[in-house]
Short mmCIF file of C-alpha atoms in Angstrom, two decimals:
data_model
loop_
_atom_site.label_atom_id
_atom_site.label_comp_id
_atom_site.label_asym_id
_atom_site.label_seq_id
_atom_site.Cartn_x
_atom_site.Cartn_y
_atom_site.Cartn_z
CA UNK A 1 0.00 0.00 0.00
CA UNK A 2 1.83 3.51 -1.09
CA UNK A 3 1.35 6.27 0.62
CA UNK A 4 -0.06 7.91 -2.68
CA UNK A 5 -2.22 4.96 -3.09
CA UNK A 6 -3.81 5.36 0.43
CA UNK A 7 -4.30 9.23 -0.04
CA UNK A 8 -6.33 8.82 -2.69
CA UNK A 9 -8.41 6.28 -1.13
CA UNK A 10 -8.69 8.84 1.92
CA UNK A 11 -9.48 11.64 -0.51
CA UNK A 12 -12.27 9.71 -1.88
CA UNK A 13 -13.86 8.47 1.21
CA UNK A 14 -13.84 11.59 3.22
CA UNK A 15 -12.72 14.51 1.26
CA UNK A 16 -14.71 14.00 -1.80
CA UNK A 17 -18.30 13.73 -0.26
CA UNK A 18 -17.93 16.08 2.13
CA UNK A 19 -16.73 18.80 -0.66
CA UNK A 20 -14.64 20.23 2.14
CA UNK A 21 -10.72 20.87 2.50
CA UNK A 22 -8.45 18.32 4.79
CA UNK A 23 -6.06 20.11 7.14
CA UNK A 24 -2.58 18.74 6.47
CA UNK A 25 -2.16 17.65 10.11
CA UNK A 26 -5.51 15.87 9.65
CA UNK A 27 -4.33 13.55 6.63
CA UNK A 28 -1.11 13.00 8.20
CA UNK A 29 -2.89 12.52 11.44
CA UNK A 30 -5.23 9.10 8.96
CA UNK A 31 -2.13 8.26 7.03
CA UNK A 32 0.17 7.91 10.04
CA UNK A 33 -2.48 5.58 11.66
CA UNK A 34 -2.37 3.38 8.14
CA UNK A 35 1.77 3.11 8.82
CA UNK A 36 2.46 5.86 6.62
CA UNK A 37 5.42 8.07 7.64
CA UNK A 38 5.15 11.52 7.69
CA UNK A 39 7.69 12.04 5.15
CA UNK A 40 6.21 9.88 2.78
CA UNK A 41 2.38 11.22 4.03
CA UNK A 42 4.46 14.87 2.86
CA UNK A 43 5.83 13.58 -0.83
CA UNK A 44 2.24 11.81 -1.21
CA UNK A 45 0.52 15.72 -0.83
CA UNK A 46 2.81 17.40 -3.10
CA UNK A 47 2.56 14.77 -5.62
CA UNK A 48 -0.84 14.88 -5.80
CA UNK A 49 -1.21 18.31 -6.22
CA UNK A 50 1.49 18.50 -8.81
CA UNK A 51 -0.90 16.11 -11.15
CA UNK A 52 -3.70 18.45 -10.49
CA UNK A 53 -5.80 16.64 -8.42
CA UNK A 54 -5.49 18.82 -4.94
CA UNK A 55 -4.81 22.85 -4.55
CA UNK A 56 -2.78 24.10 -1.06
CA UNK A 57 -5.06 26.76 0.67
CA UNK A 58 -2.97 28.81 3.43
CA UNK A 59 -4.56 29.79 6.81
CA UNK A 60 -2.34 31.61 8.34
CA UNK A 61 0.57 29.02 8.76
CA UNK A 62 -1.51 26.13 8.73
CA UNK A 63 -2.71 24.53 5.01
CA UNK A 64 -5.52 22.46 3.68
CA UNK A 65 -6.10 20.41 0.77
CA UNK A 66 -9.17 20.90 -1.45
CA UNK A 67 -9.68 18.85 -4.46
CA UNK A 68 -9.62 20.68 -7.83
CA UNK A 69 -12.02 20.37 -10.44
CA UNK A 70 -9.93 17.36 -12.25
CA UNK A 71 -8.91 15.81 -8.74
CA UNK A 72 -13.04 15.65 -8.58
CA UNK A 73 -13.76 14.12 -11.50
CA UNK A 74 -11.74 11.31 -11.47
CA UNK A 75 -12.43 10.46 -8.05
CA UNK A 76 -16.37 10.54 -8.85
CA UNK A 77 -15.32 8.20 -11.75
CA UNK A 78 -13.05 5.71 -9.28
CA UNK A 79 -15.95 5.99 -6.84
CA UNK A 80 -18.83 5.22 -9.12
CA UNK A 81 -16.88 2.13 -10.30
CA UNK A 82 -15.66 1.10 -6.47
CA UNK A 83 -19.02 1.79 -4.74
CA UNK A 84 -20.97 0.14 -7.51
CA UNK A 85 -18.64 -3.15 -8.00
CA UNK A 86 -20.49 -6.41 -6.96
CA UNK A 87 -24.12 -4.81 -6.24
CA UNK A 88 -26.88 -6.76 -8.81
CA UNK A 89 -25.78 -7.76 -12.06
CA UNK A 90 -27.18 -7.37 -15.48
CA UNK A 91 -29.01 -9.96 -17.43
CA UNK A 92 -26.78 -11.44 -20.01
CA UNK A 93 -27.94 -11.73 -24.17
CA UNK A 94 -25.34 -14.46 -24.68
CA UNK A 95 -23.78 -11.99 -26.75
CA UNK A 96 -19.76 -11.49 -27.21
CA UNK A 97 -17.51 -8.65 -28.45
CA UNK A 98 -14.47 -10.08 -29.90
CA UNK A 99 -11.21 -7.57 -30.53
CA UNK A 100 -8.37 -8.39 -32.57
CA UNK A 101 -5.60 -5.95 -32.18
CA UNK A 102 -1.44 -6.43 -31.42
CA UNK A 103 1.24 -4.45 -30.54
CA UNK A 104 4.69 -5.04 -31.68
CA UNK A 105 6.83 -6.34 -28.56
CA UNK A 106 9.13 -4.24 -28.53
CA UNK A 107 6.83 -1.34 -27.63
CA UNK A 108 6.45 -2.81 -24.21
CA UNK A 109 4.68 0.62 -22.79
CA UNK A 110 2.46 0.47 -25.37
CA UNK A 111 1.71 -2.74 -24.92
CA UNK A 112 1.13 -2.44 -21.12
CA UNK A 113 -1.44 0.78 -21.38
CA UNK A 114 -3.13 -1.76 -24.01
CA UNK A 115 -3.35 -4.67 -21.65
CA UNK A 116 -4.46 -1.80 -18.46
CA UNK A 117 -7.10 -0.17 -19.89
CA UNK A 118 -8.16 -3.11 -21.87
CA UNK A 119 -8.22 -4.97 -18.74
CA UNK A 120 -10.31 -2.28 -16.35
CA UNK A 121 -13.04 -1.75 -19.28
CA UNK A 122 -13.23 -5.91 -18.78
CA UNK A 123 -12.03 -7.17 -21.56
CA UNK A 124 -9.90 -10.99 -20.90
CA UNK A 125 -7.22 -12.00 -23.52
CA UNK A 126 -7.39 -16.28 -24.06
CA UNK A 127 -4.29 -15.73 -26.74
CA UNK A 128 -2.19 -13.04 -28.28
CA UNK A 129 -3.89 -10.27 -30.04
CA UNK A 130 -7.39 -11.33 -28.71
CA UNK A 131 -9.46 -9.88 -26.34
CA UNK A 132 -13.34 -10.81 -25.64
CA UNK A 133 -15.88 -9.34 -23.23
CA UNK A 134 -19.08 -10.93 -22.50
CA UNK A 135 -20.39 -7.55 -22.21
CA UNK A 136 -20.77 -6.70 -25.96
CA UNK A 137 -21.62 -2.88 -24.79
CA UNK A 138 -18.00 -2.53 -24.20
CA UNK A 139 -16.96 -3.03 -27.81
CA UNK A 140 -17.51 1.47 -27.93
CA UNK A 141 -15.17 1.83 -24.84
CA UNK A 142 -12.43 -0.71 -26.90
CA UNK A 143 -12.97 1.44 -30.01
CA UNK A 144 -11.97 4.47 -27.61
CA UNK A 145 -8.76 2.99 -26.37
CA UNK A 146 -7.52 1.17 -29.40
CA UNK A 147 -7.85 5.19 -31.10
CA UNK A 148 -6.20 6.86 -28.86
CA UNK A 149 -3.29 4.71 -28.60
CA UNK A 150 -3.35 4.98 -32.19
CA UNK A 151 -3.81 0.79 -32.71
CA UNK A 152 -5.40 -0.98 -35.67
CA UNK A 153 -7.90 -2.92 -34.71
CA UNK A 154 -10.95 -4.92 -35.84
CA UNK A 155 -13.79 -6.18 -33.93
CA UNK A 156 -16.70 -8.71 -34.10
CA UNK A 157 -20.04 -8.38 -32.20
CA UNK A 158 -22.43 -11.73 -31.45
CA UNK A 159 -23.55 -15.53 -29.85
CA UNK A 160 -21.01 -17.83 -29.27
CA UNK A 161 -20.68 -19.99 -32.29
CA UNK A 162 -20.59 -23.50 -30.46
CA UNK A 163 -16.90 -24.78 -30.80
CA UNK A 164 -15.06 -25.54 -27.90
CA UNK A 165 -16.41 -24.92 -24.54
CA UNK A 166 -17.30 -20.99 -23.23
CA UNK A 167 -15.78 -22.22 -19.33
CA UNK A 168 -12.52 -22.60 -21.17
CA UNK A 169 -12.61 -19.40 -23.49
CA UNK A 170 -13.24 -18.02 -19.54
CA UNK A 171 -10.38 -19.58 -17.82
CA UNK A 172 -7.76 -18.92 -20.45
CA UNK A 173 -8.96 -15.01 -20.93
CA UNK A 174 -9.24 -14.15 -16.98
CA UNK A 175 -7.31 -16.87 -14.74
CA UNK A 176 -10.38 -17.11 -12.10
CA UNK A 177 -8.76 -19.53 -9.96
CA UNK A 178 -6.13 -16.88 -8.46
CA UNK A 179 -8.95 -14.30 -8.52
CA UNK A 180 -11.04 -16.23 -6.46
CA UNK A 181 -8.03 -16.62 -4.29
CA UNK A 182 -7.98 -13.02 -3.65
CA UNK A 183 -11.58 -13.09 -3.19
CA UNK A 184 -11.15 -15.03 -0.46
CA UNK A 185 -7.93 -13.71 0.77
CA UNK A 186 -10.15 -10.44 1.27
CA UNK A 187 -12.64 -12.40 3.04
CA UNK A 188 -10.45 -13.51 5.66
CA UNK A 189 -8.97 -10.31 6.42
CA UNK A 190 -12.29 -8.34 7.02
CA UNK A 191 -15.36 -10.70 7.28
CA UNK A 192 -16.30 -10.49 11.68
CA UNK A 193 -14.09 -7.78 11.90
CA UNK A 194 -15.37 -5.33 14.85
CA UNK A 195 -12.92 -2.46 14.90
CA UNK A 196 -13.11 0.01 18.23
CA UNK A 197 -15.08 3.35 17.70
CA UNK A 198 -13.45 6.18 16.81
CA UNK A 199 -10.18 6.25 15.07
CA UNK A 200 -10.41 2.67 14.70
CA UNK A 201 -13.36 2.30 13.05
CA UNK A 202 -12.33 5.24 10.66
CA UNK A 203 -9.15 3.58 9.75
CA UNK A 204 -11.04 -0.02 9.14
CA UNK A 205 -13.12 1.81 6.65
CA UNK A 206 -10.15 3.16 4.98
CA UNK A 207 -8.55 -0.34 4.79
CA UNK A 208 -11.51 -2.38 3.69
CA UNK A 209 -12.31 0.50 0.50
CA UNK A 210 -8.82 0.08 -0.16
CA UNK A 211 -8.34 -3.38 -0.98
CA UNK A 212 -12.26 -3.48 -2.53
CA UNK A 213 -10.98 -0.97 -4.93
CA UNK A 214 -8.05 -2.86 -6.97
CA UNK A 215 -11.65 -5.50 -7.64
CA UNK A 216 -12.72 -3.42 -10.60
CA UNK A 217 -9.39 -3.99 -12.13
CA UNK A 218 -9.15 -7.71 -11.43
CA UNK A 219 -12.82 -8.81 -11.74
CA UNK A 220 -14.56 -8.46 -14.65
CA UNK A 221 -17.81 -8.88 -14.04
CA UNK A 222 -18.67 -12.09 -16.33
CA UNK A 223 -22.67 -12.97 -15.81
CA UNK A 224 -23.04 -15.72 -13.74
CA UNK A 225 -23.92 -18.20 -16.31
CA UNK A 226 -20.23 -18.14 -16.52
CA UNK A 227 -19.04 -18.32 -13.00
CA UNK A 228 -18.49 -21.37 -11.54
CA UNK A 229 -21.75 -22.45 -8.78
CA UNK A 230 -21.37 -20.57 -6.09
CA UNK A 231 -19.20 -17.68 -7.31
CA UNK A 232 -16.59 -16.74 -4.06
CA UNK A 233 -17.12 -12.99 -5.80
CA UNK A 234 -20.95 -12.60 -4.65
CA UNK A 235 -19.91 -13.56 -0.86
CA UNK A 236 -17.28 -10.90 -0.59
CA UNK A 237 -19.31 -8.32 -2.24
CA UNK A 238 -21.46 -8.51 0.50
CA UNK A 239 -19.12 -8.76 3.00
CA UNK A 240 -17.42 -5.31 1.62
CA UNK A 241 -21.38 -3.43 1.04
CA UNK A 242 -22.50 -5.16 4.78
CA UNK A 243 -19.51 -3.72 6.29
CA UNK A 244 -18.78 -0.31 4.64
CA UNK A 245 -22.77 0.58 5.16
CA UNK A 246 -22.25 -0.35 8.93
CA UNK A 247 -19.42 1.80 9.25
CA UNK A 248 -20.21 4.66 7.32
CA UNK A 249 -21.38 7.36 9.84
CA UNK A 250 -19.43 6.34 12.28
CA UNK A 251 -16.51 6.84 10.21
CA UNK A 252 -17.36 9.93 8.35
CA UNK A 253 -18.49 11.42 12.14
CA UNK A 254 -14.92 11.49 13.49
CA UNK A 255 -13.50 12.26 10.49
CA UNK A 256 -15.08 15.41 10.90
CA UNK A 257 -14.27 15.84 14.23
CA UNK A 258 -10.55 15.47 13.22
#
C-alpha cells in the first residue's frame, strides 16, 4: 500500500463527499495511523497536487487540501466504479464482443497501457492479439482505447458460435482460480471484523475500501452463467457493502471531528 495509493483512497472516502478541505495535520494525522510516515504522508501531498488533483489553501501558517475540479472528477469516476462493483448484475444476451488488435513487442509501454485499460473496461485476452468481453456494450469503450493509442484494430459483435467450450474461453482469458483466491484472501482479512469506535473504526473503513478498490481492475464482471456455482465474488461483495454501510457514519463522524 503507497502512501499515494492510500491518499487517494482517503481523498475519496472523506474529502470528496464532504466537498470540504483536509487540514494537512488531519491527513497525516489518517495516514500515520495506516503506517504511513510523515515524510512519505508529505511527498504523497505534493505529488498529488502537482498532477492536479489537490490545490494548497494557506490559513495563516496552517494549510488544507481541497480537491480541484480534475482531482473531482476522477475520483467521482473511481468511486462510481468502487461503490458500484459487486451490487446486482445485469441480465446477459449471450452476446460477445471479440477484438483483434497487437502491438509489436518491442513497444512494451504500449503494450502495457493496451493490456491496463483493456483490462479495467473488462475485456480478458485467451491468446495473443485477442481480447473478448461478455459484455458486448464494451466493444464502444475498446474502439476508444484502441484510437487513442493509435492501434489498428478490428472487432466482431455476437452468440457464441458453439466450438469448444465458453468455461474454457473463460479460464484462459481471466485466470479465475487466483482471482477467487484473492476473493477469499479479502474475506479472511475483514469478514467479523469489529474495529473500536473512533479512530479505529475510521481507519477499518479506509482499509476495507482500499483493498475493494483494486476488484474493478481484477474482476470483470462475467454474468453468472459463466461463473463457476457458487461464485466466491458474490460472498465478498457482500461482505465489503454489509460492512462499509455499517461503518459509514461512524466513520465519516470522526472524520469530521478530526
Amino acid at each position: 500500500m503507497s502512501a499515494r495509493s492510500l491518499l487517494l483512497t482517503v481523498l475519496g472516502e472523506y474529502v470528496l463527499p464532504q466537498d470540504e478541505p483536509a487540514w494537512t495535520s488531519t491527513l497525516l494525522r489518517v495516514l500515520g495511523g495506516l503506517g504511513v510516515e510523515e515524510k512519505a504522508a508529505r511527498q504523497a501531498l505534493s505529488r498529488t497536487a502537482a498532477d492536479d488533483w489537490l490545490a494548497a489553501e494557506r490559513s495563516g501558517r496552517r494549510v488544507r487540501w481541497a480537491l480541484t475540479p480534475r482531482g473531482r472528477e476522477l475520483l467521482s469516476e473511481g468511486a462510481q466504479r468502487i461503490y458500484a462493483f459487486g451490487r446486482d448484475r445485469e441480465p446477459w444476451d449471450g452476446r460477445w464482443v471479440v477484438l483483434i488488435t497487437s502491438v509489436p513487442e518491442s513497444r512494451r509501454e504500449l503494450r502495457h497501457q493496451l493490456r491496463t485499460r483493456l483490462t479495467w473496461a473488462g475485456f480478458g485476452s485467451p491468446a495473443p492479439g485477442v481480447w473478448v468481453s461478455p459484455h458486448a456494450s464494451r466493444e464502444a469503450e475498446a474502439k476508444q482505447v484502441v484510437e487513442s493509442l493509435g492501434l489498428e484494430a478490428y472487432s466482431f459483435n455476437g452468440p457464441y458460435a458453439g466450438i469448444g467450450a465458453e468455461r474454457t474461453l473463460v479460464e484462459q482469458a481471466w485466470h479465475l482460480g487466483e482471482l477467487a483466491g484473492h476473493y477469499q484472501d479479502f474475506i479472511q482479512r475483514f469478514a467479523g471484523m469489529r474495529p473500536p469506535p473512533g479512530e479505529g473504526i475510521l481507519l477499518a473503513q479506509i482499509r476495507l475500501v482500499h483493498a475493494w478498490r483494486h476488484f474493478p481492475m481484477l474482476d470483470p464482471r462475467l454474468p453468472l452463467e459463466l461463473l463457476p456455482p457458487d461464485w466466491i465474488g458474490v460472498r465478498a461483495a457482500n461482505v465489503f457493502h454489509d460492512l462499509h454501510e455499517s461503518w459509514l457514519t461512524p466513520a465519516r463522524t470522526h472524520w469530521m471531528t478530526l
